Amino acid sequence: LRIEPQLYAVFSHRDHISKIKDTWDAIFQEWCPSSGRKLTAAPQFEVYNERFDPKTGNGVVEIWIPIER
C-alpha cells in the first residue's frame, strides 16, 4: 500500500487487541480536542509488526492519525 507523504500523530496501543477501540476513542475524544492539532483528509491506519503477537492478541499496535502541518 502506498500512501502519500503526510504528517501523522502516532499512538501506541499496548493493551490486548480486544481493547483497541478504547485507544481509538481516547484519541478522538481526548487527544484531538486538547491537542490543538487539526486532522486532515488522509488515511488513518494501524500498524502491526513484530511487536504484536497475533496468536495472543497482545503487544504493541501503532495507530497513525493524519494531522495538518
PDB file of C-alpha atoms in Angstrom:
ATOM      1  CA  LEU A   1       0.000   0.000   0.000  1.00  0.00           C
ATOM      2  CA  ARG A   2       1.434   3.374  -0.963  1.00  0.00           C
ATOM      3  CA  ILE A   3       0.368   6.471   0.984  1.00  0.00           C
ATOM      4  CA  GLU A   4       1.404   9.997   0.039  1.00  0.00           C
ATOM      5  CA  PRO A   5       3.813  11.705   2.478  1.00  0.00           C
ATOM      6  CA  GLN A   6       1.869  13.258   5.322  1.00  0.00           C
ATOM      7  CA  LEU A   7       2.401  14.388   8.912  1.00  0.00           C
ATOM      8  CA  TYR A   8       0.980  11.833  11.351  1.00  0.00           C
ATOM      9  CA  ALA A   9       0.427  11.674  15.082  1.00  0.00           C
ATOM     10  CA  VAL A  10       1.384   8.139  16.126  1.00  0.00           C
ATOM     11  CA  PHE A  11      -0.150   6.437  19.162  1.00  0.00           C
ATOM     12  CA  SER A  12       0.771   3.106  20.735  1.00  0.00           C
ATOM     13  CA  HIS A  13      -1.905   0.677  21.867  1.00  0.00           C
ATOM     14  CA  ARG A  14      -0.306  -1.594  24.467  1.00  0.00           C
ATOM     15  CA  ASP A  15      -3.306  -3.494  25.799  1.00  0.00           C
ATOM     16  CA  HIS A  16      -4.983  -6.635  24.430  1.00  0.00           C
ATOM     17  CA  ILE A  17      -6.272  -6.127  20.884  1.00  0.00           C
ATOM     18  CA  SER A  18      -9.854  -6.524  22.128  1.00  0.00           C
ATOM     19  CA  LYS A  19      -9.468  -3.118  23.792  1.00  0.00           C
ATOM     20  CA  ILE A  20      -8.137  -1.194  20.783  1.00  0.00           C
ATOM     21  CA  LYS A  21     -11.457   0.644  20.417  1.00  0.00           C
ATOM     22  CA  ASP A  22     -10.723   2.279  23.793  1.00  0.00           C
ATOM     23  CA  THR A  23      -7.488   3.699  22.368  1.00  0.00           C
ATOM     24  CA  TRP A  24      -9.230   4.970  19.229  1.00  0.00           C
ATOM     25  CA  ASP A  25     -11.921   6.573  21.417  1.00  0.00           C
ATOM     26  CA  ALA A  26      -9.297   8.267  23.614  1.00  0.00           C
ATOM     27  CA  ILE A  27      -7.541   9.659  20.555  1.00  0.00           C
ATOM     28  CA  PHE A  28     -10.691  11.275  19.144  1.00  0.00           C
ATOM     29  CA  GLN A  29     -12.439  12.187  22.394  1.00  0.00           C
ATOM     30  CA  GLU A  30      -9.432  13.355  24.434  1.00  0.00           C
ATOM     31  CA  TRP A  31      -6.269  13.944  22.411  1.00  0.00           C
ATOM     32  CA  CYS A  32      -7.793  15.607  19.337  1.00  0.00           C
ATOM     33  CA  PRO A  33      -9.823  18.232  21.237  1.00  0.00           C
ATOM     34  CA  SER A  34      -6.999  19.055  23.670  1.00  0.00           C
ATOM     35  CA  SER A  35      -4.012  18.937  21.279  1.00  0.00           C
ATOM     36  CA  GLY A  36      -4.837  21.966  19.188  1.00  0.00           C
ATOM     37  CA  ARG A  37      -3.936  19.936  16.087  1.00  0.00           C
ATOM     38  CA  LYS A  38      -6.301  19.671  13.133  1.00  0.00           C
ATOM     39  CA  LEU A  39      -6.990  16.392  11.383  1.00  0.00           C
ATOM     40  CA  THR A  40      -6.619  16.223   7.638  1.00  0.00           C
ATOM     41  CA  ALA A  41      -8.209  14.091   4.954  1.00  0.00           C
ATOM     42  CA  ALA A  42      -5.716  11.267   4.573  1.00  0.00           C
ATOM     43  CA  PRO A  43      -5.750   7.592   5.523  1.00  0.00           C
ATOM     44  CA  GLN A  44      -5.799   6.605   9.190  1.00  0.00           C
ATOM     45  CA  PHE A  45      -4.301   3.207   9.815  1.00  0.00           C
ATOM     46  CA  GLU A  46      -2.998   0.656  12.290  1.00  0.00           C
ATOM     47  CA  VAL A  47       0.485  -0.878  12.084  1.00  0.00           C
ATOM     48  CA  TYR A  48       1.004  -4.451  13.244  1.00  0.00           C
ATOM     49  CA  ASN A  49       4.640  -5.522  13.251  1.00  0.00           C
ATOM     50  CA  GLU A  50       6.917  -7.877  15.197  1.00  0.00           C
ATOM     51  CA  ARG A  51       5.936  -6.176  18.484  1.00  0.00           C
ATOM     52  CA  PHE A  52       2.417  -7.637  18.155  1.00  0.00           C
ATOM     53  CA  ASP A  53       1.637 -11.324  18.704  1.00  0.00           C
ATOM     54  CA  PRO A  54      -1.404 -12.297  16.623  1.00  0.00           C
ATOM     55  CA  LYS A  55      -1.666 -15.622  18.468  1.00  0.00           C
ATOM     56  CA  THR A  56      -2.251 -13.985  21.866  1.00  0.00           C
ATOM     57  CA  GLY A  57      -3.602 -10.602  20.763  1.00  0.00           C
ATOM     58  CA  ASN A  58      -1.007  -8.893  22.970  1.00  0.00           C
ATOM     59  CA  GLY A  59       1.745  -6.481  22.092  1.00  0.00           C
ATOM     60  CA  VAL A  60       2.042  -3.032  20.557  1.00  0.00           C
ATOM     61  CA  VAL A  61      -0.141  -1.754  17.733  1.00  0.00           C
ATOM     62  CA  GLU A  62       0.535   1.715  16.331  1.00  0.00           C
ATOM     63  CA  ILE A  63      -2.365   3.958  15.329  1.00  0.00           C
ATOM     64  CA  TRP A  64      -1.457   6.655  12.784  1.00  0.00           C
ATOM     65  CA  ILE A  65      -3.699   9.731  12.563  1.00  0.00           C
ATOM     66  CA  PRO A  66      -3.060  12.334   9.809  1.00  0.00           C
ATOM     67  CA  ILE A  67      -2.726  15.912  11.049  1.00  0.00           C
ATOM     68  CA  GLU A  68      -2.094  19.264   9.399  1.00  0.00           C
ATOM     69  CA  ARG A  69       1.430  20.651   9.363  1.00  0.00           C
TER      70      ARG A  69
END
